[in-house]
């Protein structure tokens, strides 16, 4: 659906899962609106020294009856964060409470505090039980069990999809070589290659 240049930029430069993105916007009533906005935004990122005002202009010129403004806001937010702080800014600033372009890291972000880690790390994740049942784990974990508890049972309570009975805390081990990003407080986030997780269990 997206042209080749746009697809390559999103996937290879911004690490956005194009299959997830295209599946999401294909379900919208006016697919071309989202497609055009994404493609124009990529051109701005590549060619414009200061694309931020242009993003706002691109949204302003959309038809007044554009459906699902939240999706457009999420797309705009992703492009702005990437422009300001690169891939690290995009990863750190993801909005997980609502729909957001899915970012999948496949290598270490630089700079990375990986040297602060031991060779093997115990990590935790608060998530839906379906992740554990399907063995389809997310990349974002934490080194603090209480942070995982908050993500499992507190942070998302206002969301319509939240069901406390389906929320769990996972514990796993990961080798330092399979860590892509190390954050600091308050969330002590650690992004990993989920295919390399060891000893995954519920606690």
Short mmCIF file of C-alpha atoms in Angstrom, two decimals, residues 121-127 131 137-152 168-174 187-192 197-203:
data_model
loop_
_atom_site.label_atom_id
_atom_site.label_comp_id
_atom_site.label_asym_id
_atom_site.label_seq_id
_atom_site.Cartn_x
_atom_site.Cartn_y
_atom_site.Cartn_z
CA UNK A 121 20.22 -9.95 33.79
CA UNK A 122 16.93 -10.81 35.46
CA UNK A 123 14.11 -8.73 34.00
CA UNK A 124 10.36 -8.30 34.51
CA UNK A 125 7.36 -7.32 32.39
CA UNK A 126 3.76 -6.47 33.21
CA UNK A 127 1.52 -7.58 30.36
CA UNK A 131 1.75 -12.90 25.65
CA UNK A 137 6.73 -11.35 24.08
CA UNK A 138 7.22 -7.61 23.76
CA UNK A 139 10.63 -5.95 23.75
CA UNK A 140 10.13 -3.57 26.66
CA UNK A 141 11.01 -4.98 30.08
CA UNK A 142 12.33 -3.56 33.35
CA UNK A 143 14.95 -4.53 35.89
CA UNK A 144 12.58 -3.62 38.75
CA UNK A 145 9.76 -5.98 39.77
CA UNK A 146 7.64 -3.17 41.24
CA UNK A 147 7.74 -1.28 37.93
CA UNK A 148 6.43 -4.39 36.16
CA UNK A 149 3.69 -4.63 38.78
CA UNK A 150 2.63 -1.05 38.04
CA UNK A 151 2.48 -1.75 34.29
CA UNK A 152 0.52 -4.93 34.89
CA UNK A 168 0.29 -10.89 34.80
CA UNK A 169 3.93 -10.24 35.66
CA UNK A 170 6.62 -12.12 33.77
CA UNK A 171 10.14 -12.84 34.92
CA UNK A 172 12.96 -13.86 32.57
CA UNK A 173 16.72 -13.87 32.08
CA UNK A 174 18.56 -12.24 29.20
CA UNK A 187 11.03 2.93 34.77
CA UNK A 188 14.46 1.25 34.50
CA UNK A 189 13.44 0.09 31.05
CA UNK A 190 15.45 -2.50 29.19
CA UNK A 191 14.68 -3.36 25.56
CA UNK A 192 15.66 -6.85 24.48
CA UNK A 197 14.70 -14.64 26.51
CA UNK A 198 15.50 -17.47 28.92
CA UNK A 199 13.51 -19.04 31.76
CA UNK A 200 10.33 -17.05 31.12
CA UNK A 201 7.84 -17.61 33.93
CA UNK A 202 4.91 -15.92 35.65
CA UNK A 203 5.35 -14.67 39.21
#
